[in-house]
PDB file of C-alpha atoms in Angstrom:
ATOM      1  CA  UNK A  15     -18.322  20.546  -7.108  1.00 40.00           C
ATOM      2  CA  UNK A  16     -21.607  20.398  -5.213  1.00 38.00           C
ATOM      3  CA  UNK A  17     -22.490  16.882  -4.005  1.00 40.00           C
ATOM      4  CA  UNK A  18     -25.895  15.417  -4.752  1.00 39.00           C
ATOM      5  CA  UNK A  19     -27.435  13.206  -2.067  1.00 38.00           C
ATOM      6  CA  UNK A  20     -30.348  11.044  -3.159  1.00 39.00           C
ATOM      7  CA  UNK A  21     -32.351   8.608  -1.084  1.00 37.00           C
ATOM      8  CA  UNK A  22     -31.488   5.806  -3.504  1.00 41.00           C
ATOM      9  CA  UNK A  23     -27.847   6.819  -3.992  1.00 52.00           C
ATOM     10  CA  UNK A  24     -25.836   3.791  -5.109  1.00 91.00           C
ATOM     11  CA  UNK A  25     -22.334   2.563  -4.582  1.00 96.00           C
ATOM     12  CA  UNK A  26     -19.248   3.886  -6.333  1.00 97.00           C
ATOM     13  CA  UNK A  27     -16.052   1.836  -6.648  1.00 97.00           C
ATOM     14  CA  UNK A  28     -12.495   3.068  -6.095  1.00 98.00           C
ATOM     15  CA  UNK A  29      -9.431   0.903  -6.784  1.00 98.00           C
ATOM     16  CA  UNK A  30      -6.909   0.456  -3.959  1.00 98.00           C
ATOM     17  CA  UNK A  31      -3.735  -1.048  -5.451  1.00 98.00           C
ATOM     18  CA  UNK A  32      -1.062  -2.987  -3.604  1.00 98.00           C
ATOM     19  CA  UNK A  33       2.590  -1.930  -3.562  1.00 98.00           C
ATOM     20  CA  UNK A  34       5.973  -3.572  -3.350  1.00 98.00           C
ATOM     21  CA  UNK A  35       9.013  -2.127  -1.615  1.00 98.00           C
ATOM     22  CA  UNK A  36      11.808  -2.837  -4.088  1.00 98.00           C
ATOM     23  CA  UNK A  37      14.256  -2.249  -1.237  1.00 97.00           C
ATOM     24  CA  UNK A  38      14.034  -0.811   2.262  1.00 97.00           C
ATOM     25  CA  UNK A  39      16.930   0.791   4.156  1.00 97.00           C
ATOM     26  CA  UNK A  40      16.807   2.333   7.619  1.00 96.00           C
ATOM     27  CA  UNK A  41      19.415   5.083   7.524  1.00 96.00           C
ATOM     28  CA  UNK A  42      18.941   6.774  10.884  1.00 94.00           C
ATOM     29  CA  UNK A  43      16.547   7.888  13.547  1.00 91.00           C
ATOM     30  CA  UNK A  44      14.846  11.185  14.368  1.00 90.00           C
ATOM     31  CA  UNK A  45      15.017  12.795  17.788  1.00 89.00           C
ATOM     32  CA  UNK A  46      11.442  11.644  18.445  1.00 89.00           C
ATOM     33  CA  UNK A  47      12.418   8.009  17.863  1.00 85.00           C
ATOM     34  CA  UNK A  48      10.928   7.567  14.387  1.00 87.00           C
ATOM     35  CA  UNK A  49      13.140   5.666  11.983  1.00 92.00           C
ATOM     36  CA  UNK A  50      14.375   7.365   8.814  1.00 95.00           C
ATOM     37  CA  UNK A  51      13.873   5.222   5.733  1.00 96.00           C
ATOM     38  CA  UNK A  52      14.782   5.006   2.108  1.00 97.00           C
ATOM     39  CA  UNK A  53      12.648   2.851  -0.153  1.00 97.00           C
ATOM     40  CA  UNK A  54      11.083   2.602  -3.584  1.00 98.00           C
ATOM     41  CA  UNK A  55       7.364   1.932  -3.853  1.00 98.00           C
ATOM     42  CA  UNK A  56       6.296   0.139  -7.027  1.00 98.00           C
ATOM     43  CA  UNK A  57       2.514   0.251  -7.324  1.00 98.00           C
ATOM     44  CA  UNK A  58       0.793  -2.830  -8.729  1.00 98.00           C
ATOM     45  CA  UNK A  59      -2.137  -3.470 -11.021  1.00 97.00           C
ATOM     46  CA  UNK A  60      -3.716  -5.712  -8.392  1.00 97.00           C
ATOM     47  CA  UNK A  61      -5.345  -4.720  -5.126  1.00 98.00           C
ATOM     48  CA  UNK A  62      -8.527  -4.131  -3.155  1.00 98.00           C
ATOM     49  CA  UNK A  63     -11.685  -2.327  -4.238  1.00 98.00           C
ATOM     50  CA  UNK A  64     -13.172   0.286  -1.913  1.00 98.00           C
ATOM     51  CA  UNK A  65     -16.914   0.797  -2.342  1.00 98.00           C
ATOM     52  CA  UNK A  66     -18.517   3.974  -1.044  1.00 98.00           C
ATOM     53  CA  UNK A  67     -22.114   5.126  -0.680  1.00 97.00           C
ATOM     54  CA  UNK A  68     -23.251   8.556   0.442  1.00 97.00           C
ATOM     55  CA  UNK A  69     -25.167   9.084   3.654  1.00 96.00           C
ATOM     56  CA  UNK A  70     -26.972  12.281   4.488  1.00 96.00           C
ATOM     57  CA  UNK A  71     -26.910  11.775   8.273  1.00 97.00           C
ATOM     58  CA  UNK A  72     -23.161  12.240   8.772  1.00 97.00           C
ATOM     59  CA  UNK A  73     -22.602   8.673   9.982  1.00 98.00           C
ATOM     60  CA  UNK A  74     -19.540   6.682   8.907  1.00 97.00           C
ATOM     61  CA  UNK A  75     -20.416   3.000   8.752  1.00 96.00           C
ATOM     62  CA  UNK A  76     -18.290   0.022   7.713  1.00 96.00           C
ATOM     63  CA  UNK A  77     -20.634  -2.508   6.113  1.00 94.00           C
ATOM     64  CA  UNK A  78     -18.132  -5.371   6.302  1.00 88.00           C
ATOM     65  CA  UNK A  79     -15.949  -4.804   9.380  1.00 85.00           C
ATOM     66  CA  UNK A  80     -12.717  -6.753   9.531  1.00 81.00           C
ATOM     67  CA  UNK A  81     -12.694  -9.503  12.177  1.00 80.00           C
ATOM     68  CA  UNK A  82     -10.874  -8.338  15.269  1.00 79.00           C
ATOM     69  CA  UNK A  83     -10.432  -4.760  13.984  1.00 82.00           C
ATOM     70  CA  UNK A  84     -12.423  -2.140  15.851  1.00 81.00           C
ATOM     71  CA  UNK A  85     -13.622   1.094  14.288  1.00 80.00           C
ATOM     72  CA  UNK A  86     -10.875   3.079  16.014  1.00 85.00           C
ATOM     73  CA  UNK A  87      -8.223   0.905  14.351  1.00 89.00           C
ATOM     74  CA  UNK A  88      -9.923   0.635  10.942  1.00 94.00           C
ATOM     75  CA  UNK A  89      -7.914   2.897   8.635  1.00 97.00           C
ATOM     76  CA  UNK A  90     -10.774   3.369   6.168  1.00 97.00           C
ATOM     77  CA  UNK A  91     -13.106   4.603   8.919  1.00 97.00           C
ATOM     78  CA  UNK A  92     -10.355   6.790  10.355  1.00 98.00           C
ATOM     79  CA  UNK A  93      -9.701   8.230   6.896  1.00 98.00           C
ATOM     80  CA  UNK A  94     -13.373   9.096   6.427  1.00 98.00           C
ATOM     81  CA  UNK A  95     -13.572  10.742   9.840  1.00 98.00           C
ATOM     82  CA  UNK A  96     -10.364  12.697   9.242  1.00 98.00           C
ATOM     83  CA  UNK A  97     -11.746  13.996   5.944  1.00 98.00           C
ATOM     84  CA  UNK A  98     -14.986  14.977   7.656  1.00 98.00           C
ATOM     85  CA  UNK A  99     -13.045  16.950  10.260  1.00 98.00           C
ATOM     86  CA  UNK A 100     -10.806  18.650   7.688  1.00 98.00           C
ATOM     87  CA  UNK A 101     -13.563  19.554   5.236  1.00 98.00           C
ATOM     88  CA  UNK A 102     -16.374  20.388   7.640  1.00 97.00           C
ATOM     89  CA  UNK A 103     -18.844  18.337   5.621  1.00 98.00           C
ATOM     90  CA  UNK A 104     -22.077  17.169   7.238  1.00 98.00           C
ATOM     91  CA  UNK A 105     -22.264  14.164   4.928  1.00 98.00           C
ATOM     92  CA  UNK A 106     -21.428  10.582   5.846  1.00 98.00           C
ATOM     93  CA  UNK A 107     -20.721   7.342   4.057  1.00 98.00           C
ATOM     94  CA  UNK A 108     -21.137   3.599   4.034  1.00 98.00           C
ATOM     95  CA  UNK A 109     -17.871   1.800   3.334  1.00 97.00           C
ATOM     96  CA  UNK A 110     -17.325  -1.721   2.027  1.00 97.00           C
ATOM     97  CA  UNK A 111     -14.009  -3.184   0.903  1.00 97.00           C
ATOM     98  CA  UNK A 112     -13.433  -6.153  -1.362  1.00 97.00           C
ATOM     99  CA  UNK A 113     -10.189  -7.411   0.191  1.00 96.00           C
ATOM    100  CA  UNK A 114      -7.574  -9.077  -1.984  1.00 96.00           C
ATOM    101  CA  UNK A 115      -4.423  -7.698  -0.349  1.00 96.00           C
ATOM    102  CA  UNK A 116      -3.394  -9.897   2.604  1.00 94.00           C
ATOM    103  CA  UNK A 117      -3.450  -8.179   5.977  1.00 90.00           C
ATOM    104  CA  UNK A 118      -0.022  -7.787   7.575  1.00 89.00           C
ATOM    105  CA  UNK A 119       1.691  -8.768   4.348  1.00 95.00           C
ATOM    106  CA  UNK A 120       3.798  -5.667   3.686  1.00 96.00           C
ATOM    107  CA  UNK A 121       1.795  -4.819   0.558  1.00 98.00           C
ATOM    108  CA  UNK A 122       0.137  -1.677   1.922  1.00 97.00           C
ATOM    109  CA  UNK A 123      -3.447  -2.914   1.961  1.00 96.00           C
ATOM    110  CA  UNK A 124      -4.740  -0.859   4.889  1.00 96.00           C
ATOM    111  CA  UNK A 125      -2.903   2.266   3.750  1.00 97.00           C
ATOM    112  CA  UNK A 126      -4.164   1.900   0.194  1.00 98.00           C
ATOM    113  CA  UNK A 127      -7.743   1.401   1.408  1.00 98.00           C
ATOM    114  CA  UNK A 128      -7.420   4.565   3.507  1.00 98.00           C
ATOM    115  CA  UNK A 129      -6.063   6.538   0.544  1.00 98.00           C
ATOM    116  CA  UNK A 130      -8.847   5.383  -1.762  1.00 98.00           C
ATOM    117  CA  UNK A 131     -11.391   6.270   0.911  1.00 98.00           C
ATOM    118  CA  UNK A 132      -9.916   9.787   1.114  1.00 98.00           C
ATOM    119  CA  UNK A 133      -9.817  10.277  -2.649  1.00 98.00           C
ATOM    120  CA  UNK A 134     -13.244   8.731  -3.207  1.00 98.00           C
ATOM    121  CA  UNK A 135     -15.010  10.639  -0.454  1.00 98.00           C
ATOM    122  CA  UNK A 136     -13.310  13.888  -1.459  1.00 98.00           C
ATOM    123  CA  UNK A 137     -15.055  13.372  -4.789  1.00 97.00           C
ATOM    124  CA  UNK A 138     -18.388  12.108  -3.440  1.00 97.00           C
ATOM    125  CA  UNK A 139     -18.668  14.799  -0.792  1.00 98.00           C
ATOM    126  CA  UNK A 140     -17.514  17.522  -3.181  1.00 97.00           C
ATOM    127  CA  UNK A 141     -14.765  18.648  -0.799  1.00 97.00           C
ATOM    128  CA  UNK A 142     -12.266  19.543  -3.515  1.00 96.00           C
ATOM    129  CA  UNK A 143      -9.331  19.522  -1.086  1.00 97.00           C
ATOM    130  CA  UNK A 144      -6.808  18.462  -3.714  1.00 96.00           C
ATOM    131  CA  UNK A 145      -3.941  15.989  -3.744  1.00 97.00           C
ATOM    132  CA  UNK A 146      -1.582  17.853  -1.411  1.00 97.00           C
ATOM    133  CA  UNK A 147      -4.129  18.318   1.364  1.00 98.00           C
ATOM    134  CA  UNK A 148      -5.367  14.740   1.044  1.00 98.00           C
ATOM    135  CA  UNK A 149      -1.782  13.476   1.265  1.00 97.00           C
ATOM    136  CA  UNK A 150      -1.286  15.580   4.391  1.00 97.00           C
ATOM    137  CA  UNK A 151      -4.396  14.067   5.960  1.00 98.00           C
ATOM    138  CA  UNK A 152      -3.182  10.638   4.906  1.00 98.00           C
ATOM    139  CA  UNK A 153       0.179  11.112   6.595  1.00 96.00           C
ATOM    140  CA  UNK A 154      -1.682  11.540   9.869  1.00 96.00           C
ATOM    141  CA  UNK A 155      -3.088   8.045   9.346  1.00 97.00           C
ATOM    142  CA  UNK A 156       0.126   6.296   8.345  1.00 94.00           C
ATOM    143  CA  UNK A 157       3.432   6.884   6.582  1.00 93.00           C
ATOM    144  CA  UNK A 158       2.459   4.777   3.537  1.00 95.00           C
ATOM    145  CA  UNK A 159      -0.874   6.511   2.887  1.00 97.00           C
ATOM    146  CA  UNK A 160       0.518   9.533   0.951  1.00 97.00           C
ATOM    147  CA  UNK A 161       2.097   7.437  -1.831  1.00 98.00           C
ATOM    148  CA  UNK A 162      -1.290   5.867  -2.524  1.00 98.00           C
ATOM    149  CA  UNK A 163      -3.052   9.252  -2.438  1.00 98.00           C
ATOM    150  CA  UNK A 164      -0.554  10.647  -4.945  1.00 98.00           C
ATOM    151  CA  UNK A 165      -0.833   7.480  -6.983  1.00 98.00           C
ATOM    152  CA  UNK A 166       2.619   7.293  -8.552  1.00 98.00           C
ATOM    153  CA  UNK A 167       5.414   4.793  -8.039  1.00 98.00           C
ATOM    154  CA  UNK A 168       8.009   6.704  -6.079  1.00 98.00           C
ATOM    155  CA  UNK A 169      11.268   6.988  -4.231  1.00 98.00           C
ATOM    156  CA  UNK A 170      10.530   7.681  -0.547  1.00 97.00           C
ATOM    157  CA  UNK A 171      12.590   9.126   2.294  1.00 97.00           C
ATOM    158  CA  UNK A 172      12.017  10.493   5.783  1.00 94.00           C
ATOM    159  CA  UNK A 173       9.502   8.247   7.516  1.00 89.00           C
ATOM    160  CA  UNK A 174       8.284   7.414   4.021  1.00 86.00           C
ATOM    161  CA  UNK A 175       6.425  10.654   3.341  1.00 88.00           C
ATOM    162  CA  UNK A 176       8.995  12.507   1.191  1.00 95.00           C
ATOM    163  CA  UNK A 177       8.129  11.236  -2.251  1.00 98.00           C
ATOM    164  CA  UNK A 178       9.794  11.640  -5.640  1.00 98.00           C
ATOM    165  CA  UNK A 179       8.140   9.926  -8.626  1.00 97.00           C
ATOM    166  CA  UNK A 180      10.500   7.520 -10.396  1.00 97.00           C
ATOM    167  CA  UNK A 181      10.252   5.838 -13.783  1.00 96.00           C
ATOM    168  CA  UNK A 182      10.362   2.089 -13.241  1.00 97.00           C
ATOM    169  CA  UNK A 183      10.067  -0.669 -15.831  1.00 96.00           C
ATOM    170  CA  UNK A 184       6.609  -2.324 -15.907  1.00 97.00           C
ATOM    171  CA  UNK A 185       8.014  -5.524 -14.419  1.00 97.00           C
ATOM    172  CA  UNK A 186       6.005  -8.660 -13.916  1.00 98.00           C
ATOM    173  CA  UNK A 187       6.177  -9.983 -10.381  1.00 98.00           C
ATOM    174  CA  UNK A 188       5.245 -13.160  -8.605  1.00 98.00           C
ATOM    175  CA  UNK A 189       4.006 -12.348  -5.105  1.00 98.00           C
ATOM    176  CA  UNK A 190       3.800 -15.105  -2.497  1.00 98.00           C
ATOM    177  CA  UNK A 191       1.774 -14.994   0.699  1.00 98.00           C
ATOM    178  CA  UNK A 192       3.025 -17.573   3.222  1.00 97.00           C
ATOM    179  CA  UNK A 193      -0.003 -16.884   5.405  1.00 96.00           C
ATOM    180  CA  UNK A 194       1.887 -15.001   8.112  1.00 93.00           C
ATOM    181  CA  UNK A 195       0.873 -11.657   9.605  1.00 91.00           C
ATOM    182  CA  UNK A 196       4.042  -9.904  10.708  1.00 92.00           C
ATOM    183  CA  UNK A 197       3.655  -7.236  13.439  1.00 89.00           C
ATOM    184  CA  UNK A 198       5.605  -4.226  12.217  1.00 89.00           C
ATOM    185  CA  UNK A 199       6.062  -2.603  15.631  1.00 88.00           C
ATOM    186  CA  UNK A 200       7.934  -5.628  16.960  1.00 91.00           C
ATOM    187  CA  UNK A 201      10.360  -5.514  14.031  1.00 93.00           C
ATOM    188  CA  UNK A 202      11.237  -1.863  14.609  1.00 92.00           C
ATOM    189  CA  UNK A 203      12.061  -2.781  18.216  1.00 92.00           C
ATOM    190  CA  UNK A 204      14.225  -5.776  17.275  1.00 95.00           C
ATOM    191  CA  UNK A 205      17.760  -5.312  18.640  1.00 95.00           C
ATOM    192  CA  UNK A 206      19.253  -7.068  15.609  1.00 96.00           C
ATOM    193  CA  UNK A 207      17.621  -4.710  13.090  1.00 96.00           C
ATOM    194  CA  UNK A 208      20.131  -2.789  10.942  1.00 96.00           C
ATOM    195  CA  UNK A 209      19.574   0.918  11.521  1.00 95.00           C
ATOM    196  CA  UNK A 210      22.574   2.321   9.653  1.00 94.00           C
ATOM    197  CA  UNK A 211      22.125   0.923   6.149  1.00 95.00           C
ATOM    198  CA  UNK A 212      23.858   2.534   3.179  1.00 92.00           C
ATOM    199  CA  UNK A 213      22.410   5.919   2.216  1.00 93.00           C
ATOM    200  CA  UNK A 214      21.459   5.881  -1.468  1.00 96.00           C
ATOM    201  CA  UNK A 215      20.402   8.363  -4.117  1.00 96.00           C
ATOM    202  CA  UNK A 216      17.911   7.862  -6.913  1.00 97.00           C
ATOM    203  CA  UNK A 217      20.634   7.710  -9.607  1.00 96.00           C
ATOM    204  CA  UNK A 218      22.554   5.112  -7.598  1.00 96.00           C
ATOM    205  CA  UNK A 219      19.417   2.995  -7.214  1.00 96.00           C
ATOM    206  CA  UNK A 220      18.529   3.253 -10.894  1.00 95.00           C
ATOM    207  CA  UNK A 221      22.100   2.334 -11.871  1.00 95.00           C
ATOM    208  CA  UNK A 222      21.802  -0.970 -10.025  1.00 94.00           C
ATOM    209  CA  UNK A 223      23.448  -0.250  -6.676  1.00 94.00           C
ATOM    210  CA  UNK A 224      23.250  -3.061  -4.152  1.00 94.00           C
ATOM    211  CA  UNK A 225      20.180  -2.780  -1.944  1.00 95.00           C
ATOM    212  CA  UNK A 226      18.516  -4.858   0.750  1.00 96.00           C
ATOM    213  CA  UNK A 227      15.387  -4.967   2.834  1.00 98.00           C
ATOM    214  CA  UNK A 228      16.718  -4.575   6.373  1.00 97.00           C
ATOM    215  CA  UNK A 229      13.658  -6.327   7.785  1.00 97.00           C
ATOM    216  CA  UNK A 230      14.292  -9.497   5.788  1.00 97.00           C
ATOM    217  CA  UNK A 231      16.867 -11.211   8.039  1.00 97.00           C
ATOM    218  CA  UNK A 232      14.823 -10.355  11.129  1.00 97.00           C
ATOM    219  CA  UNK A 233      11.601 -11.737   9.638  1.00 97.00           C
ATOM    220  CA  UNK A 234      13.403 -14.779   8.229  1.00 97.00           C
ATOM    221  CA  UNK A 235      14.728 -15.640  11.684  1.00 96.00           C
ATOM    222  CA  UNK A 236      11.396 -15.155  13.445  1.00 96.00           C
ATOM    223  CA  UNK A 237       8.954 -16.606  10.905  1.00 96.00           C
ATOM    224  CA  UNK A 238       9.834 -19.981   9.410  1.00 97.00           C
ATOM    225  CA  UNK A 239       7.006 -19.819   6.857  1.00 97.00           C
ATOM    226  CA  UNK A 240       8.395 -16.574   5.412  1.00 97.00           C
ATOM    227  CA  UNK A 241      11.882 -18.099   5.273  1.00 98.00           C
ATOM    228  CA  UNK A 242      10.477 -21.088   3.390  1.00 98.00           C
ATOM    229  CA  UNK A 243       8.677 -18.817   0.913  1.00 98.00           C
ATOM    230  CA  UNK A 244      11.872 -16.821   0.297  1.00 98.00           C
ATOM    231  CA  UNK A 245      13.895 -19.999  -0.215  1.00 98.00           C
ATOM    232  CA  UNK A 246      11.392 -21.434  -2.691  1.00 98.00           C
ATOM    233  CA  UNK A 247      10.966 -18.197  -4.619  1.00 98.00           C
ATOM    234  CA  UNK A 248      14.759 -17.710  -4.789  1.00 98.00           C
ATOM    235  CA  UNK A 249      14.847 -20.618  -7.257  1.00 97.00           C
ATOM    236  CA  UNK A 250      13.224 -18.257  -9.748  1.00 97.00           C
ATOM    237  CA  UNK A 251      15.229 -15.080  -9.177  1.00 97.00           C
ATOM    238  CA  UNK A 252      16.211 -12.503  -6.554  1.00 96.00           C
ATOM    239  CA  UNK A 253      13.446 -13.061  -4.011  1.00 98.00           C
ATOM    240  CA  UNK A 254      12.810 -10.289  -1.536  1.00 98.00           C
ATOM    241  CA  UNK A 255      10.540  -9.366   1.356  1.00 98.00           C
ATOM    242  CA  UNK A 256       8.111  -6.489   0.740  1.00 98.00           C
ATOM    243  CA  UNK A 257       7.943  -3.865   3.456  1.00 96.00           C
ATOM    244  CA  UNK A 258       7.961  -5.531   6.856  1.00 94.00           C
ATOM    245  CA  UNK A 259       6.450  -8.722   5.402  1.00 90.00           C
ATOM    246  CA  UNK A 260       5.303 -11.372   5.454  1.00 94.00           C
ATOM    247  CA  UNK A 261       4.690 -11.397   1.654  1.00 98.00           C
ATOM    248  CA  UNK A 262       7.671 -11.957  -0.624  1.00 98.00           C
ATOM    249  CA  UNK A 263       8.163 -11.341  -4.331  1.00 98.00           C
ATOM    250  CA  UNK A 264      10.407 -11.859  -7.324  1.00 98.00           C
ATOM    251  CA  UNK A 265      10.616 -10.028 -10.647  1.00 98.00           C
ATOM    252  CA  UNK A 266      10.343 -12.259 -13.715  1.00 97.00           C
ATOM    253  CA  UNK A 267      10.819 -11.751 -17.430  1.00 96.00           C
ATOM    254  CA  UNK A 268       7.217 -11.955 -18.656  1.00 97.00           C
ATOM    255  CA  UNK A 269       3.613 -12.665 -17.814  1.00 98.00           C
ATOM    256  CA  UNK A 270       4.068 -16.213 -19.082  1.00 98.00           C
ATOM    257  CA  UNK A 271       7.081 -16.726 -16.823  1.00 97.00           C
ATOM    258  CA  UNK A 272       5.083 -15.401 -13.881  1.00 98.00           C
ATOM    259  CA  UNK A 273       2.211 -17.760 -14.635  1.00 98.00           C
ATOM    260  CA  UNK A 274       4.626 -20.703 -14.753  1.00 98.00           C
ATOM    261  CA  UNK A 275       6.034 -19.838 -11.322  1.00 98.00           C
ATOM    262  CA  UNK A 276       2.559 -19.373  -9.841  1.00 98.00           C
ATOM    263  CA  UNK A 277       1.554 -22.844 -11.038  1.00 98.00           C
ATOM    264  CA  UNK A 278       4.463 -24.338  -9.081  1.00 97.00           C
ATOM    265  CA  UNK A 279       3.520 -22.710  -5.769  1.00 97.00           C
ATOM    266  CA  UNK A 280       3.910 -25.239  -2.924  1.00 96.00           C
ATOM    267  CA  UNK A 281       1.000 -26.196  -0.665  1.00 96.00           C
ATOM    268  CA  UNK A 282       0.504 -23.870   2.267  1.00 95.00           C
ATOM    269  CA  UNK A 283       1.445 -20.775   0.280  1.00 97.00           C
ATOM    270  CA  UNK A 284      -0.591 -18.617  -2.080  1.00 97.00           C
ATOM    271  CA  UNK A 285       0.979 -17.045  -5.157  1.00 98.00           C
ATOM    272  CA  UNK A 286      -0.276 -14.624  -7.773  1.00 98.00           C
ATOM    273  CA  UNK A 287       1.125 -12.467 -10.538  1.00 98.00           C
ATOM    274  CA  UNK A 288       0.992  -8.703 -10.778  1.00 98.00           C
ATOM    275  CA  UNK A 289       2.521  -6.024 -12.949  1.00 98.00           C
ATOM    276  CA  UNK A 290       4.148  -2.846 -11.744  1.00 98.00           C
ATOM    277  CA  UNK A 291       2.525   0.383 -12.905  1.00 98.00           C
ATOM    278  CA  UNK A 292       3.764   3.967 -13.060  1.00 97.00           C
ATOM    279  CA  UNK A 293       0.371   5.394 -12.124  1.00 97.00           C
ATOM    280  CA  UNK A 294      -2.286   4.034  -9.814  1.00 98.00           C
ATOM    281  CA  UNK A 295      -5.673   3.151 -11.300  1.00 97.00           C
ATOM    282  CA  UNK A 296      -7.067   5.344  -8.507  1.00 98.00           C
ATOM    283  CA  UNK A 297      -5.883   8.451 -10.363  1.00 96.00           C
ATOM    284  CA  UNK A 298      -7.674   7.382 -13.526  1.00 96.00           C
ATOM    285  CA  UNK A 299     -10.824   6.738 -11.534  1.00 96.00           C
ATOM    286  CA  UNK A 300     -10.694  10.227 -10.002  1.00 96.00           C
ATOM    287  CA  UNK A 301     -10.099  11.841 -13.386  1.00 95.00           C
ATOM    288  CA  UNK A 302     -13.069   9.948 -14.801  1.00 95.00           C
ATOM    289  CA  UNK A 303     -15.215  11.119 -11.884  1.00 95.00           C
ATOM    290  CA  UNK A 304     -14.173  14.733 -12.310  1.00 92.00           C
ATOM    291  CA  UNK A 305     -14.687  14.590 -16.068  1.00 87.00           C
ATOM    292  CA  UNK A 306     -18.104  12.961 -15.949  1.00 78.00           C
ATOM    293  CA  UNK A 307     -19.459  14.338 -12.684  1.00 63.00           C
ATOM    294  CA  UNK A 308     -19.343  10.848 -11.150  1.00 59.00           C
TER     295      UNK A 308
END
């Protein structure tokens, strides 16, 4: 596809959904020190919106930079620059993100924003690199980026990059943000972290095998607000930490049940409902773009 750059080119919007880790086991370590994981990503119908606008001068500009996050740490900017380098395009982009996913919450916000930037700019710039190449570029940005590029709820292994789509029920979840940003690097270095959790298979997981999030006891001990959120949410079901936290979640029977739990959220926490989806809305957006030429 040949891109069209106009002086009055407008913005296009690309959904960037959140995810939940339904469990998270560390099952070993590679020779280079990276931890080997097993997890299941359930994509959600709620998330950020990445807005993109073409530039003809090759510049990559974030219109709404995150406070305290420089351009070299901004995953959306890094994604755009990585796509430029891989595709050889001379085009640039303005980037703006409507943030709804809490930063440092274990819901994949930065990774999802990066993936939507890759997919959106691949379309806008007419690169045509395809899902596999975009996922490869995404892996260079972070282990969670490929699942958002591929856009399907999935079983993940390795450092999180070996993905197998799984059929999950479209559960309703209540997600609670206790307002804590948890630094992931510190958790991986925690001496009390379990690094030899049970090694599972997809059939075992789907049959209801016992699973945990190995980060949960570490985060609970170090962050009282997360512990309080887990304790409150446990009144409504099997509450669990997502990723490395600090957001926690519980599956409930229906939208109405989720709404009832959200209404009871204690002061100092923020709760919302979301539904798990098999396919990311980002894929539908890309198909619509390809089918309609934008």
